PDB file of C-alpha atoms in Angstrom:
ATOM      1  CA  UNK A  14       0.024   0.012  -0.227  1.00 58.00           C
ATOM      2  CA  UNK A  15       1.066   3.330  -0.486  1.00 58.00           C
ATOM      3  CA  UNK A  16      -0.232   7.047   0.358  1.00 59.00           C
ATOM      4  CA  UNK A  17       0.437   9.805  -2.159  1.00 62.00           C
ATOM      5  CA  UNK A  18      -0.318  13.227  -0.772  1.00 61.00           C
ATOM      6  CA  UNK A  19      -1.630  15.778  -3.002  1.00 55.00           C
ATOM      7  CA  UNK A  20       0.676  18.993  -3.061  1.00 59.00           C
ATOM      8  CA  UNK A  21      -0.407  21.765  -0.842  1.00 57.00           C
ATOM      9  CA  UNK A  22      -3.245  19.820   1.008  1.00 55.00           C
ATOM     10  CA  UNK A  23      -3.410  17.034   3.626  1.00 56.00           C
ATOM     11  CA  UNK A  24      -5.638  14.956   1.347  1.00 67.00           C
ATOM     12  CA  UNK A  25      -4.096  12.121  -0.547  1.00 82.00           C
ATOM     13  CA  UNK A  26      -4.771   8.947  -2.280  1.00 86.00           C
ATOM     14  CA  UNK A  27      -4.497   5.557  -0.813  1.00 88.00           C
ATOM     15  CA  UNK A  28      -3.645   2.720  -3.081  1.00 90.00           C
ATOM     16  CA  UNK A  29      -3.323  -0.899  -2.802  1.00 94.00           C
ATOM     17  CA  UNK A  30      -1.985  -3.235  -5.521  1.00 94.00           C
ATOM     18  CA  UNK A  31      -2.625  -7.003  -5.602  1.00 94.00           C
ATOM     19  CA  UNK A  32      -1.103  -9.337  -8.011  1.00 95.00           C
ATOM     20  CA  UNK A  33      -0.879 -13.004  -8.775  1.00 93.00           C
ATOM     21  CA  UNK A  34       0.748 -15.310 -11.439  1.00 93.00           C
ATOM     22  CA  UNK A  35      -2.489 -16.921 -12.472  1.00 90.00           C
ATOM     23  CA  UNK A  36      -4.159 -17.512 -15.917  1.00 92.00           C
ATOM     24  CA  UNK A  37      -5.341 -13.979 -16.272  1.00 92.00           C
ATOM     25  CA  UNK A  38      -8.691 -12.873 -17.815  1.00 89.00           C
ATOM     26  CA  UNK A  39     -10.002 -11.143 -14.396  1.00 88.00           C
ATOM     27  CA  UNK A  40     -12.343  -8.324 -15.567  1.00 84.00           C
ATOM     28  CA  UNK A  41     -14.431  -6.099 -13.071  1.00 80.00           C
ATOM     29  CA  UNK A  42     -17.407  -6.165 -15.526  1.00 81.00           C
ATOM     30  CA  UNK A  43     -17.298  -9.995 -15.842  1.00 75.00           C
ATOM     31  CA  UNK A  44     -19.775 -10.737 -13.055  1.00 74.00           C
ATOM     32  CA  UNK A  45     -17.050 -11.692 -10.535  1.00 70.00           C
ATOM     33  CA  UNK A  46     -16.483 -10.353  -7.028  1.00 90.00           C
ATOM     34  CA  UNK A  47     -14.315  -7.528  -8.554  1.00 92.00           C
ATOM     35  CA  UNK A  48     -17.622  -5.846  -9.546  1.00 92.00           C
ATOM     36  CA  UNK A  49     -18.594  -5.668  -5.983  1.00 92.00           C
ATOM     37  CA  UNK A  50     -15.494  -4.215  -4.848  1.00 93.00           C
ATOM     38  CA  UNK A  51     -15.472  -1.656  -7.576  1.00 93.00           C
ATOM     39  CA  UNK A  52     -18.996  -0.689  -6.484  1.00 93.00           C
ATOM     40  CA  UNK A  53     -17.931  -0.309  -2.694  1.00 94.00           C
ATOM     41  CA  UNK A  54     -14.875   1.844  -3.666  1.00 94.00           C
ATOM     42  CA  UNK A  55     -16.990   4.070  -5.841  1.00 95.00           C
ATOM     43  CA  UNK A  56     -19.286   4.790  -2.797  1.00 95.00           C
ATOM     44  CA  UNK A  57     -16.280   6.461  -1.433  1.00 92.00           C
ATOM     45  CA  UNK A  58     -15.037   8.097  -4.693  1.00 91.00           C
ATOM     46  CA  UNK A  59     -12.579   5.240  -5.011  1.00 93.00           C
ATOM     47  CA  UNK A  60     -11.505   3.382  -8.144  1.00 94.00           C
ATOM     48  CA  UNK A  61     -10.426  -0.224  -9.251  1.00 94.00           C
ATOM     49  CA  UNK A  62      -8.504  -0.987 -12.166  1.00 94.00           C
ATOM     50  CA  UNK A  63      -7.427  -4.612 -13.429  1.00 93.00           C
ATOM     51  CA  UNK A  64      -4.930  -5.425 -15.721  1.00 94.00           C
ATOM     52  CA  UNK A  65      -5.014  -8.999 -16.525  1.00 93.00           C
ATOM     53  CA  UNK A  66      -4.197 -10.220 -20.009  1.00 94.00           C
ATOM     54  CA  UNK A  67      -5.006 -13.793 -21.043  1.00 94.00           C
ATOM     55  CA  UNK A  68      -2.287 -15.997 -19.806  1.00 93.00           C
ATOM     56  CA  UNK A  69      -1.635 -13.770 -16.862  1.00 91.00           C
ATOM     57  CA  UNK A  70      -0.320 -12.208 -14.629  1.00 94.00           C
ATOM     58  CA  UNK A  71      -3.134 -10.179 -12.992  1.00 94.00           C
ATOM     59  CA  UNK A  72      -2.667  -6.816 -11.105  1.00 95.00           C
ATOM     60  CA  UNK A  73      -5.604  -5.220  -9.461  1.00 95.00           C
ATOM     61  CA  UNK A  74      -5.132  -1.606  -8.215  1.00 95.00           C
ATOM     62  CA  UNK A  75      -7.586   0.078  -5.800  1.00 95.00           C
ATOM     63  CA  UNK A  76      -7.317   3.619  -4.761  1.00 92.00           C
ATOM     64  CA  UNK A  77      -9.095   5.667  -2.226  1.00 91.00           C
ATOM     65  CA  UNK A  78      -9.019   9.425  -1.666  1.00 89.00           C
ATOM     66  CA  UNK A  79      -8.184  10.050   2.044  1.00 84.00           C
ATOM     67  CA  UNK A  80      -6.778  12.604   4.347  1.00 72.00           C
ATOM     68  CA  UNK A  81      -3.462  12.317   6.252  1.00 57.00           C
ATOM     69  CA  UNK A  82      -3.688  12.516  10.028  1.00 55.00           C
TER      70      UNK A  82
END
């Protein structure tokens, strides 16, 4: 996980990346659990991106805006 502050503010972006060496083909719009995770992140202005070419590997990136304390 990483926290990236926006210049001049205490707000930032919390990002988590998850990867595997599986067979690939994961898609948030494919009826998988990724759609539910993307929907929950969107409720907090977050995002989910998936890079999962056929044959793998897969990398999922989830980001949420946040404030540093």
